[in-house]
Structures are given as structure tokens and as C-alpha cells.
Short mmCIF file of C-alpha atoms and ligand atoms in Angstrom, two decimals:
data_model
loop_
_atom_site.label_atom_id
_atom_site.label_comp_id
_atom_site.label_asym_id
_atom_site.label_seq_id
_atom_site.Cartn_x
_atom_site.Cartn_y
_atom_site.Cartn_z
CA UNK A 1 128.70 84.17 127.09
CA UNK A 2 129.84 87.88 127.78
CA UNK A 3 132.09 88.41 125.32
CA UNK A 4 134.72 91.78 125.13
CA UNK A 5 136.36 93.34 122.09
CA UNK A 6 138.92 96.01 122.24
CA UNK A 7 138.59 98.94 121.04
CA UNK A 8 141.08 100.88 119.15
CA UNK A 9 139.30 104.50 118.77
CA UNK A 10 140.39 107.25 116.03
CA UNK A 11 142.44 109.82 116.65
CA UNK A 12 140.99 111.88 113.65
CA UNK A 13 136.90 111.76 114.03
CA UNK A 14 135.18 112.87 110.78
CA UNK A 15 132.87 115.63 111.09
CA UNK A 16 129.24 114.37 111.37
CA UNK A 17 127.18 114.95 108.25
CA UNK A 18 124.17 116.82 107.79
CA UNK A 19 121.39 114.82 109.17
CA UNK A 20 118.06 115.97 107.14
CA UNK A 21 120.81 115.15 103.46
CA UNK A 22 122.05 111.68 104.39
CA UNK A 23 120.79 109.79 101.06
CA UNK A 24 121.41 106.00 101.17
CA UNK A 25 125.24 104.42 101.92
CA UNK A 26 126.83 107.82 101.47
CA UNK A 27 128.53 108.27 104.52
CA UNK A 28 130.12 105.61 107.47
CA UNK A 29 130.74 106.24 111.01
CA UNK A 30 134.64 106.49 112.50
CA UNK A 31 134.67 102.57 113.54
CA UNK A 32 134.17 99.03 112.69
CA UNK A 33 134.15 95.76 113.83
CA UNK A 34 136.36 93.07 112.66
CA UNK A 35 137.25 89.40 113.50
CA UNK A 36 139.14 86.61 111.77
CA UNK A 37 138.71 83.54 110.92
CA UNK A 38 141.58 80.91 110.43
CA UNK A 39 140.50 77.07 109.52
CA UNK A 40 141.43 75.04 112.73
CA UNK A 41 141.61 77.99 114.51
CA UNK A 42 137.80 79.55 114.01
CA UNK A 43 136.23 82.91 114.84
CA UNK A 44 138.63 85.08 116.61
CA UNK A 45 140.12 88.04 117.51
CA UNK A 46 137.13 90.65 117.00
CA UNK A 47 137.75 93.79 117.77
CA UNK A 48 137.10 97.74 116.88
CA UNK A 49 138.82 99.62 114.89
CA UNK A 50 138.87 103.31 113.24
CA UNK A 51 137.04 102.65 110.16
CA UNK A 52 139.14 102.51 106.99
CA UNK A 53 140.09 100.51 103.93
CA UNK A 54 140.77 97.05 103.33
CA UNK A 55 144.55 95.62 102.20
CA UNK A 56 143.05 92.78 99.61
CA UNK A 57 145.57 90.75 97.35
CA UNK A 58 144.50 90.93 93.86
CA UNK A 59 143.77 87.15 94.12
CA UNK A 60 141.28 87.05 96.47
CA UNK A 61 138.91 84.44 96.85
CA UNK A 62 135.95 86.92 97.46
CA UNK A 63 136.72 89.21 94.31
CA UNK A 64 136.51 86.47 91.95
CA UNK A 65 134.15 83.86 92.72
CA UNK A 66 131.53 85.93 95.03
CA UNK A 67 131.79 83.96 98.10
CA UNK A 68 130.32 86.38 100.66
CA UNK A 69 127.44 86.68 102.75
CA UNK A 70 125.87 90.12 104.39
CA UNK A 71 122.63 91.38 106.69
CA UNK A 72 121.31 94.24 106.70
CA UNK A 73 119.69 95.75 109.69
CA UNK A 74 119.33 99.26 111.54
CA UNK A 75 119.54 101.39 114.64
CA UNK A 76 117.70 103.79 115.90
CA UNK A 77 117.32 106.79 118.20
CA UNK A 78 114.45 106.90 121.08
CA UNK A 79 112.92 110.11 122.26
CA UNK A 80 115.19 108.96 125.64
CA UNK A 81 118.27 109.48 123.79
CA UNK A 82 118.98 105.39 123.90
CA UNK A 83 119.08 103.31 121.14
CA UNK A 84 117.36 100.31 119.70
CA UNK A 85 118.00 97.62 117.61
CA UNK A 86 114.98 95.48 115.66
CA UNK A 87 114.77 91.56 116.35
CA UNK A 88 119.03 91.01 116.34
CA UNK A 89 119.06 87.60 116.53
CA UNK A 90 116.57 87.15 113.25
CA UNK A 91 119.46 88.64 111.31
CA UNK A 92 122.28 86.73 113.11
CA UNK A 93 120.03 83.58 112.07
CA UNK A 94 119.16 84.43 108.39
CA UNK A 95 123.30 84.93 108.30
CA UNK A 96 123.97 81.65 109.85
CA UNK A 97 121.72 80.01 107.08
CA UNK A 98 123.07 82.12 104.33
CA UNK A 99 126.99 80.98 105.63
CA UNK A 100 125.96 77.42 104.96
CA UNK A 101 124.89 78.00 101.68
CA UNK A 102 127.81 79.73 100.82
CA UNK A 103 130.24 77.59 102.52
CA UNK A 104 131.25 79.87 104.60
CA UNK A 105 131.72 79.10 108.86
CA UNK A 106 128.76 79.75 110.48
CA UNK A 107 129.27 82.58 113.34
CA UNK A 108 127.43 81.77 116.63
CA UNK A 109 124.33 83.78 117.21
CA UNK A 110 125.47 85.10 120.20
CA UNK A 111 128.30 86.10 119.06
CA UNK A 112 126.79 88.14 116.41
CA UNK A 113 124.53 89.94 118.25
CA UNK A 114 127.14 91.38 120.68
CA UNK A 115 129.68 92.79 117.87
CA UNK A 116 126.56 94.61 116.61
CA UNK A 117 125.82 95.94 120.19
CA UNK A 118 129.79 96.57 120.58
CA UNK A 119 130.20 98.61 117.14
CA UNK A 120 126.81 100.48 117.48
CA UNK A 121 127.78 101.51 120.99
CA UNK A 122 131.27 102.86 120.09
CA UNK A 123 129.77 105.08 117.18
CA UNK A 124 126.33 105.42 118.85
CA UNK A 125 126.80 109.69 118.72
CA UNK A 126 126.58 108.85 114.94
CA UNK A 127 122.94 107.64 115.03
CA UNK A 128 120.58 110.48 113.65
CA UNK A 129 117.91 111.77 115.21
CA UNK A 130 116.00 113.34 112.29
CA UNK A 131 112.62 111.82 111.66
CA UNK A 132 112.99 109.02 108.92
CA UNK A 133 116.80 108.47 109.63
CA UNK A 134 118.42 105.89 111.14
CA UNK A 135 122.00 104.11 111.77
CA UNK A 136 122.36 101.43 108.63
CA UNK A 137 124.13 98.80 109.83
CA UNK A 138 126.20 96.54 107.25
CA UNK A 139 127.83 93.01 108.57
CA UNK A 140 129.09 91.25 105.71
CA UNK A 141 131.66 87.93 105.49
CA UNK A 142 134.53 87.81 102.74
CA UNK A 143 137.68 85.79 101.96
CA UNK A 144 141.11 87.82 101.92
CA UNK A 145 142.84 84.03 101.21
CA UNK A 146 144.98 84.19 98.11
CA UNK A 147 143.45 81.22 96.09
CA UNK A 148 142.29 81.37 92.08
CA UNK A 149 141.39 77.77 93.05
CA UNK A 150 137.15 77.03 93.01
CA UNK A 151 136.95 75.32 96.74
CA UNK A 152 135.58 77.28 99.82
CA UNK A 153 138.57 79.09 101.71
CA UNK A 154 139.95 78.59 104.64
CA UNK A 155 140.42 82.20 105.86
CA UNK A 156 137.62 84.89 106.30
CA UNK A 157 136.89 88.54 107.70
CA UNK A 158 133.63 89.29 109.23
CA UNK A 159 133.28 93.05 109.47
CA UNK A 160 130.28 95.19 110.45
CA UNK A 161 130.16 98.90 109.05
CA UNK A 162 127.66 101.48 109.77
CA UNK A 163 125.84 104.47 108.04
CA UNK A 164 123.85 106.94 108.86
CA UNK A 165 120.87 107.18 106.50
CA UNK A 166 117.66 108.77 105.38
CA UNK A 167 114.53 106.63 104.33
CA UNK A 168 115.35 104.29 101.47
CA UNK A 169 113.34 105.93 98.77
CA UNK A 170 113.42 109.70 98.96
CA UNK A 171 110.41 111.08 99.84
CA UNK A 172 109.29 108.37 102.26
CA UNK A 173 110.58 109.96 105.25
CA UNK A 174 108.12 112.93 105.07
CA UNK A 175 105.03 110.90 103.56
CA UNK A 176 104.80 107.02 102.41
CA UNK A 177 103.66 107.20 98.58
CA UNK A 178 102.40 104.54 96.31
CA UNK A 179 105.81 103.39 94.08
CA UNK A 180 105.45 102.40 90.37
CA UNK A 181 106.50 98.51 89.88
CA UNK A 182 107.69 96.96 86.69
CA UNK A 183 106.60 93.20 86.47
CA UNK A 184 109.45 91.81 84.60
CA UNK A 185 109.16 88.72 82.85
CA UNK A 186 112.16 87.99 81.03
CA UNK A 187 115.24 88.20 83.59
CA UNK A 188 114.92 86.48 87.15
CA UNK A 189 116.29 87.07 90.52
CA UNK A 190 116.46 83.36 92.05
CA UNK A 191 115.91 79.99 91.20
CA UNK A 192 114.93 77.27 93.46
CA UNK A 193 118.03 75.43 94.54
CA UNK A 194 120.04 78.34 93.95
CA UNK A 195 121.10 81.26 96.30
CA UNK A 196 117.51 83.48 96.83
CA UNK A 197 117.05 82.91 100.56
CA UNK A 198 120.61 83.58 101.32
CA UNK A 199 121.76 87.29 101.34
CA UNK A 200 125.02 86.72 98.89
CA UNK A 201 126.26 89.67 96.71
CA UNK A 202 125.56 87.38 93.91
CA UNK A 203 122.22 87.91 93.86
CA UNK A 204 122.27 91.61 93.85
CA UNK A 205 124.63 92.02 90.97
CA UNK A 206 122.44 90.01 88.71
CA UNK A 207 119.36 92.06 89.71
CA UNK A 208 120.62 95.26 88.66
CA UNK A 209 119.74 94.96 84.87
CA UNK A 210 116.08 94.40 85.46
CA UNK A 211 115.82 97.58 87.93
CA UNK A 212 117.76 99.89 85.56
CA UNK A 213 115.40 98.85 83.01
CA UNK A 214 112.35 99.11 84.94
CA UNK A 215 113.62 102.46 85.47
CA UNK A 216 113.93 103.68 81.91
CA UNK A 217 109.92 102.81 82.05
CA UNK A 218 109.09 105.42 84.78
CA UNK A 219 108.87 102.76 87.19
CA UNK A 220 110.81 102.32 90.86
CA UNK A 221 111.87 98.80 91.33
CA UNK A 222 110.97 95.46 90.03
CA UNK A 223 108.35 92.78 90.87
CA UNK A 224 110.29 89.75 89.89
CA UNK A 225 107.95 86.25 88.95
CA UNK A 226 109.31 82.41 89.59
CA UNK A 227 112.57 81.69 87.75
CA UNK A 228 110.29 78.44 86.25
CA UNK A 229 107.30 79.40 84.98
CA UNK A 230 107.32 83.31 85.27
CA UNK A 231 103.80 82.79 86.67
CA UNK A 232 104.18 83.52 90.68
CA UNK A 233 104.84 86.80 91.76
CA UNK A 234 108.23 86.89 94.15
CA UNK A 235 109.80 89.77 95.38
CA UNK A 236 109.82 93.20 94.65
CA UNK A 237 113.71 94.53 94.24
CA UNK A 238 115.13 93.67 97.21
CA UNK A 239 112.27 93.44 99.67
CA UNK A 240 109.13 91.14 100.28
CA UNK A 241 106.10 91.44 98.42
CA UNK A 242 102.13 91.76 100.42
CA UNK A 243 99.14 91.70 98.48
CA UNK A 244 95.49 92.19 100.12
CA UNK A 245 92.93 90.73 98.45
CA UNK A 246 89.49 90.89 99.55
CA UNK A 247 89.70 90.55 103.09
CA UNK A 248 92.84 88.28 102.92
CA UNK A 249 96.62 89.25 102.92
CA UNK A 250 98.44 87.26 100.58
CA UNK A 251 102.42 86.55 100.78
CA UNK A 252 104.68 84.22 98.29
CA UNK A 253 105.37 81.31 101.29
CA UNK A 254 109.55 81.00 101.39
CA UNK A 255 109.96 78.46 98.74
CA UNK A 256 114.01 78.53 98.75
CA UNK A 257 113.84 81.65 96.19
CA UNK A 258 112.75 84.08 98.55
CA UNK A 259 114.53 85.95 101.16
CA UNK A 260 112.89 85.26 104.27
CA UNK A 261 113.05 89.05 105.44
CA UNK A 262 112.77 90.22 109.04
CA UNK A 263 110.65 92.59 108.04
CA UNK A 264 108.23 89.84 106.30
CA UNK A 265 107.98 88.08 109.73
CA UNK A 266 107.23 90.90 111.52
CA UNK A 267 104.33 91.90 108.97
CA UNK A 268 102.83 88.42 109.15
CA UNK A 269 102.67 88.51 112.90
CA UNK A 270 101.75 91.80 113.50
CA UNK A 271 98.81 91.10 110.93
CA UNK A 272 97.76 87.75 112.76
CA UNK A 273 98.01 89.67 115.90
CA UNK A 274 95.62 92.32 114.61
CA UNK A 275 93.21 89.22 113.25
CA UNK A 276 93.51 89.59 109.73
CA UNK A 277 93.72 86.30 107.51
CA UNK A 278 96.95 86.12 106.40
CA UNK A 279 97.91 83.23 103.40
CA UNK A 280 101.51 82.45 103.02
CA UNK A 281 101.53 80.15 99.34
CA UNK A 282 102.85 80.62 95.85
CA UNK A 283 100.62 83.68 94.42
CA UNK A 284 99.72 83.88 90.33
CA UNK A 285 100.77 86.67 88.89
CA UNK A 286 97.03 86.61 87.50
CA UNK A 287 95.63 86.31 90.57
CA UNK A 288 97.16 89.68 91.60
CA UNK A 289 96.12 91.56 87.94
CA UNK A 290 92.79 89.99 88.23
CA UNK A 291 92.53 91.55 91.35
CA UNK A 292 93.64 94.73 90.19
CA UNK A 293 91.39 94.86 87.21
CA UNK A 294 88.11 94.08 89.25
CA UNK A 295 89.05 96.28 92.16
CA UNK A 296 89.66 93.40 94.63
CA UNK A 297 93.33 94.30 95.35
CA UNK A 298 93.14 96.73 98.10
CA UNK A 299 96.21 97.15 98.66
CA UNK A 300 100.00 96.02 98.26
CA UNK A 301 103.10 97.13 100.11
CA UNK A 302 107.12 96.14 99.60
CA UNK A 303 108.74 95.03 103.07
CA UNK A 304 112.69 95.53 104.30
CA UNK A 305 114.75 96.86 106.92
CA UNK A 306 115.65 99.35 104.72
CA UNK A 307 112.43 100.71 103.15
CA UNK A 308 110.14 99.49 106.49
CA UNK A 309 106.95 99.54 104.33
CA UNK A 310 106.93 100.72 100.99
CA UNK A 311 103.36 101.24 99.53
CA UNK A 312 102.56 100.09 95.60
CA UNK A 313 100.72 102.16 93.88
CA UNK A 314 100.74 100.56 90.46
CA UNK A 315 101.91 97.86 88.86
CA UNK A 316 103.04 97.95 84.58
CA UNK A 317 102.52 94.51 82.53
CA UNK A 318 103.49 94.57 79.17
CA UNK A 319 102.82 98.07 78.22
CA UNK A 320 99.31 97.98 80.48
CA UNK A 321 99.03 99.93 84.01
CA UNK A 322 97.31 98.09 86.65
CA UNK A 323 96.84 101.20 89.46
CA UNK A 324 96.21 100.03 92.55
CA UNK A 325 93.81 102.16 95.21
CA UNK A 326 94.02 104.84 92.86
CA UNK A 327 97.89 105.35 93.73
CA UNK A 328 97.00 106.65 97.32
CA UNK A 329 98.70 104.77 100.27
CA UNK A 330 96.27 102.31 101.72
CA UNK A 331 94.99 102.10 105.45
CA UNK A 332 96.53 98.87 106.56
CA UNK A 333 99.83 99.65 104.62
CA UNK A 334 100.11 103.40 106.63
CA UNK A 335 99.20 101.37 110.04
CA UNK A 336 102.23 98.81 109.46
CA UNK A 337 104.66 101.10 108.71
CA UNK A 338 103.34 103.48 112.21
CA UNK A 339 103.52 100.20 113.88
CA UNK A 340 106.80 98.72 112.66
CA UNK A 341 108.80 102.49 112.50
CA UNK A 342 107.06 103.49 116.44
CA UNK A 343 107.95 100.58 118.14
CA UNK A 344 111.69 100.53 116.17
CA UNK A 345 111.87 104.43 117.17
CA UNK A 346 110.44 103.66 120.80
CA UNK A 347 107.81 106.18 119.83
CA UNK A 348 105.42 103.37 120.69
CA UNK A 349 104.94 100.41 123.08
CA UNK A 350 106.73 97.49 121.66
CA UNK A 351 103.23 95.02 120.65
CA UNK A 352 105.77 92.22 120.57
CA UNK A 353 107.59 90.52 123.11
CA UNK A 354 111.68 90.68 122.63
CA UNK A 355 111.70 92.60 119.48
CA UNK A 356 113.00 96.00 120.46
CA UNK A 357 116.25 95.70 121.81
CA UNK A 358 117.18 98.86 123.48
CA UNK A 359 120.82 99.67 124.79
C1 PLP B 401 117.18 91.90 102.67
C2 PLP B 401 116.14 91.49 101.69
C3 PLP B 401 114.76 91.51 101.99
C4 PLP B 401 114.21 92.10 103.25
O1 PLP B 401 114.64 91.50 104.41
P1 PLP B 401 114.55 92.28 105.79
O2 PLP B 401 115.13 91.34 106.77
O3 PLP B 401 113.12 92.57 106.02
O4 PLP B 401 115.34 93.52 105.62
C5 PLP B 401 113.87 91.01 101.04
N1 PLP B 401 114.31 90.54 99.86
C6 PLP B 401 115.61 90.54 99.53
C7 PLP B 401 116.01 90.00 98.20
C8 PLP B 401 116.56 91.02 100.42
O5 PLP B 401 117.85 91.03 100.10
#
């Protein structure tokens, strides 16, 4: 289906910020995208707009009882001057799933994929072209109905913001490094048969305490355990967690408590593709500081859109470091991230059918 959104440009364009001090979130381009959606009625009306704030009654649904779902994904400038998007229709899938956990109307995949193309294309002179930067791109569901009521509502936005940003964790954009990671043991991010495989706001909010914590230790960001036993390792913050043991490359399988990131896929296959044995099952926590201890674990990395590969360097258990490979970036972990950033950039080939999709 070709499907056409009007577009309702700014008459007062914001000055473009400097591209080598973006940070993280801190700016958003002149547009967005937004569409309605009335019960009986569905998904209508999307369009572009100059970007600009909400008009929310105090009573609604979203503010108090969290129902919302989001993606995350980015653009990028080639060397050509065009830009690319990273495996679209993952994210408008992942959404889809998250929407049904959340009781929220699912938005056809399709449709998805072309407001992203629509709103990235009408503030594509905001995509950076510093190396490390890219075009953050936000869609994200709420509820403007007026309702105290606990029941799903009937009435919905879906709205896509963008930002212009520099690599995740500062520093990465020059040089990956390895990143200090609390294991925490007492809080927990998901629970199986709760929310963890959705992207819901819910989950983030709860989250927080644990990484502010883990950052009064001198560490980055969290490697969270099972919400059951605190035995399995998880997730780190909010990205996938890779472990390479001996010759094998060791991922927590998607048990309903992890997110099943893009990012995580694409690391899996590339890996396959490369011929490395790669294990997808629940992973001890033991296992991994065993590994650690005898010099076994080569290597771990964090995966996400945002942070593409983030190395660990060291992992902190109850008041003992576990360094691993010394602290210095690991082979494999430097080739996914030159692999995964290239093809996104277009600096390389694409290795993988479909996943670059340039416009
Ligand atoms: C978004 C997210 C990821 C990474 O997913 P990508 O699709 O690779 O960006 C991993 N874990 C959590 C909790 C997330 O929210």
C-alpha cells in the first residue's frame, strides 16, 4: 500500500546544532509525525507537523497508569549524501508485539515503516554527518483519552520524533572502550509474565534506581540477573548482553524477560554467518565469573541501536572486580561494531540481504 501524509512544514526552522556536541536526546528536529486513533474508527489521519508540544488533559490515561509503547531506532548519513535506515520492519514488529501486551491497537507494519520514511525524509537535512552521530529516531504510542478508569482506552496518538545524536556513551564515537558493569542482585528489571520483551516506559522507570546506584560504585550501567532466582545473567541496562566463552558466544535465549533487540539479531546472525558457535539459553551468572576468574571469558559486549556495540571491560560482584581481557576492547567485539556501524553508515557492503534500507 503507498500510503501519503501531508505535510504541514514550519515557518520558524530552529538553527541546527553543533554536530561534534550533540550528547544524547538533547535536541529534536523541526517536524513530527502524528496519527490518531479512534475505537471503531482505527489508525488514521497521520500526518507531519512542525514539531512542538503536546495539549494533554490532566487525566490522561497514559500519565497515570503507563500505558504506552515506544522503538527506538536510527538514521544515518552515507558518504553519497543518502540516508539509511537499519532493518525497519524488525522495529515495526517488536512494536506490534509490545501493543498487544499493552493493550494497545496494533499498527500495521507497513504502515509503520512508511511514517518513519515520511518524517525522516522531511527533516532528513537534520541527520549529522559527524563520525559517531546519527538521526535518533523516537516512535512511541500514548492515550490522550480522559479516563481515571483501569481498562485499556479507546483513543491513542502514535507520534515519531527525531534527534540528532552523538554515540550513546561519550567517548565511544572516537574509540570503543571496555565499560564497568555492576551485577546487581537485589532489584530486577523484568519478570517472566510481566512486561520485559515489550518496550513500555514502565520498565525503564523502575530500572533507574539500580543504574544510579551502580553509578555511585564507579560503574556504567547494570547487568541485571532473573527476577526468580537472581542466578541468570539478563540484560545489561537497556541493551542485550554477549558473552564469549572459550570458543563459543553465549546469549540469554528470549525467555519473555528479555527484549528481543534488533541489534541482538543482527549479532547472532552476523556471528553464524562468520562461523562462530553461537548458544542462545539461560546463562549462570557463575558460569560467566567462573569464566572470568580462569581466563575463559574472552570477551563480552552490550548490544542496542543506541550504543551499536558496547565493549565490557569488567564486571563488580559484591565488592570483587572480575576484569575482563584486561579492560582492552576485544577482537570480535571491535569487528561487530565495524560491521554493524559500516554497513548502517554505507561505509561498507551490506553482508545481509534487506537490512540497509537506503532512501
Ligand atoms: C531497546 C532495548 C534493547 C536493544 O534493542 P535494539 O533493538 O537492539 O535497540 C535491549 N534491551 C532493552 C531493555 C531495550 O529496551
Amino acid at each position: 500500500m503507498d500510503y501519503k501524509f501531508p505535510v504541514t512544514r514550519t515557518t520558524t526552522p530552529k538553527a541546527k546544532p553543533d554536530p561534534t556536541k550533540l550528547g544524547f536526546g538533547k535536541y529534536y528536529t523541526d517536524h513530527m509525525f502524528i496519527m490518531d486513533y479512534d475505537e471503531g474508527e482505527g489508525w488514521h489521519d497521520g500526518r507531519i507537523v512542525p514539531y512542538g508540544p503536546l495539549s494533554l488533559d490532566p487525566a490522561a490515561v497514559t500519565l497515570h497508569y503507563a500505558q504506552m509503547s515506544f522503538e527506538g531506532m536510527k538514521a544515518y548519513l552515507t558518504p553519497e549524501g543518502k540516508v539509511n535506515l537499519f532493518r525497519p520492519d524488525m522495529n515495526a514488529k517488536r512494536l506490534r508485539n509490545s501493543n498487544k501486551r499493552l493493550c494497545i491497537p496494533e499498527i500495521d507494519e507497513d504502515l509503520f515503516v512508511a511514517a518513519v520514511k515520511a518524517i525522516v525524509d522531511a527533516d532528513r537535512d537534520w541527520v549529522p554527518n559527524v563520525q559517531g552521530t546519527s538521526l535518533y529516531i523516537r516512535p512511541f504510542i500514548i492515550s490522550p483519552e480522559v479516563s481515571m478508569a483501569v481498562h485499556p482506552a479507546t483513543k491513542y496518538w502514535f507520534i515519531i520524533i527525531l534527534s540528532p545524536v552523538a554515540a550513546y556513551y561519550e567517548g565511544n564515537d572516537k574509540e570503543l572502550h571496555g565499560s564497568k558493569i555492576w551485577v546487581e542482585e537485589g532489584y530486577i528489571r523484568a519478570a517472566v509474565g510481566g512486561t520485559g520483551f515489550a518496550k513500555c516506559g514502565g520498565n525503564y522507570s523502575c530500572g533507574m534506581i539500580a543504574s544510579t546506584e551502580a553509578q555511585k560504585q564507579g560503574c556504567e550501567e547494570v547487568l541485571w540477573l532473573d527476577a526468580k532466582e537472581h542466578k541468570y545473567v539478563e540484560e545489561v541496562g537497556t541493551s542485550n548482553a554477549f558473552f564469549m566463552i572459550g570458543d563459543t558466544v553465549y546469549t540469554s535465549s528470549l525467555t519473555g524477560s528479555i527484549l528481543p533487540g534488533v541489534t541482538r539479531d543482527s549479532t547472532i546472525q552476523l556471528l553464524k554467518k562468520w562461523g562462530y558457535k553461537v548458544e542462545e539459553r539461560r546463562i549462570l551468572l557463575s558460569e560467566v565469573l567462573d569464566a572470568a576468574a580462569d581466563g575463559s571469558l574472552k570477551e563480552a559486549w552490550a548490544t542496542g541501536t543506541a550504543c551499536v556495540i558496547s565493549p565490557i571491560g569488567l564486571l563488580k560482584f559484591r565488592g570483587t572486580d572480575y576484569p575482563i581481557n584486561n579492560g582492552v576492547v576485544g577482537d570480535l567485539s571491535q569487528k561487530l561494531y565495524d560491521t554493524l556501524y559500516g554497513m548502517q553508515t554505507g561505509i561498507i557492503e551490506p553482508e545481509m540481504e534487506g537490512w540497509v534500507v537506503t532512501m
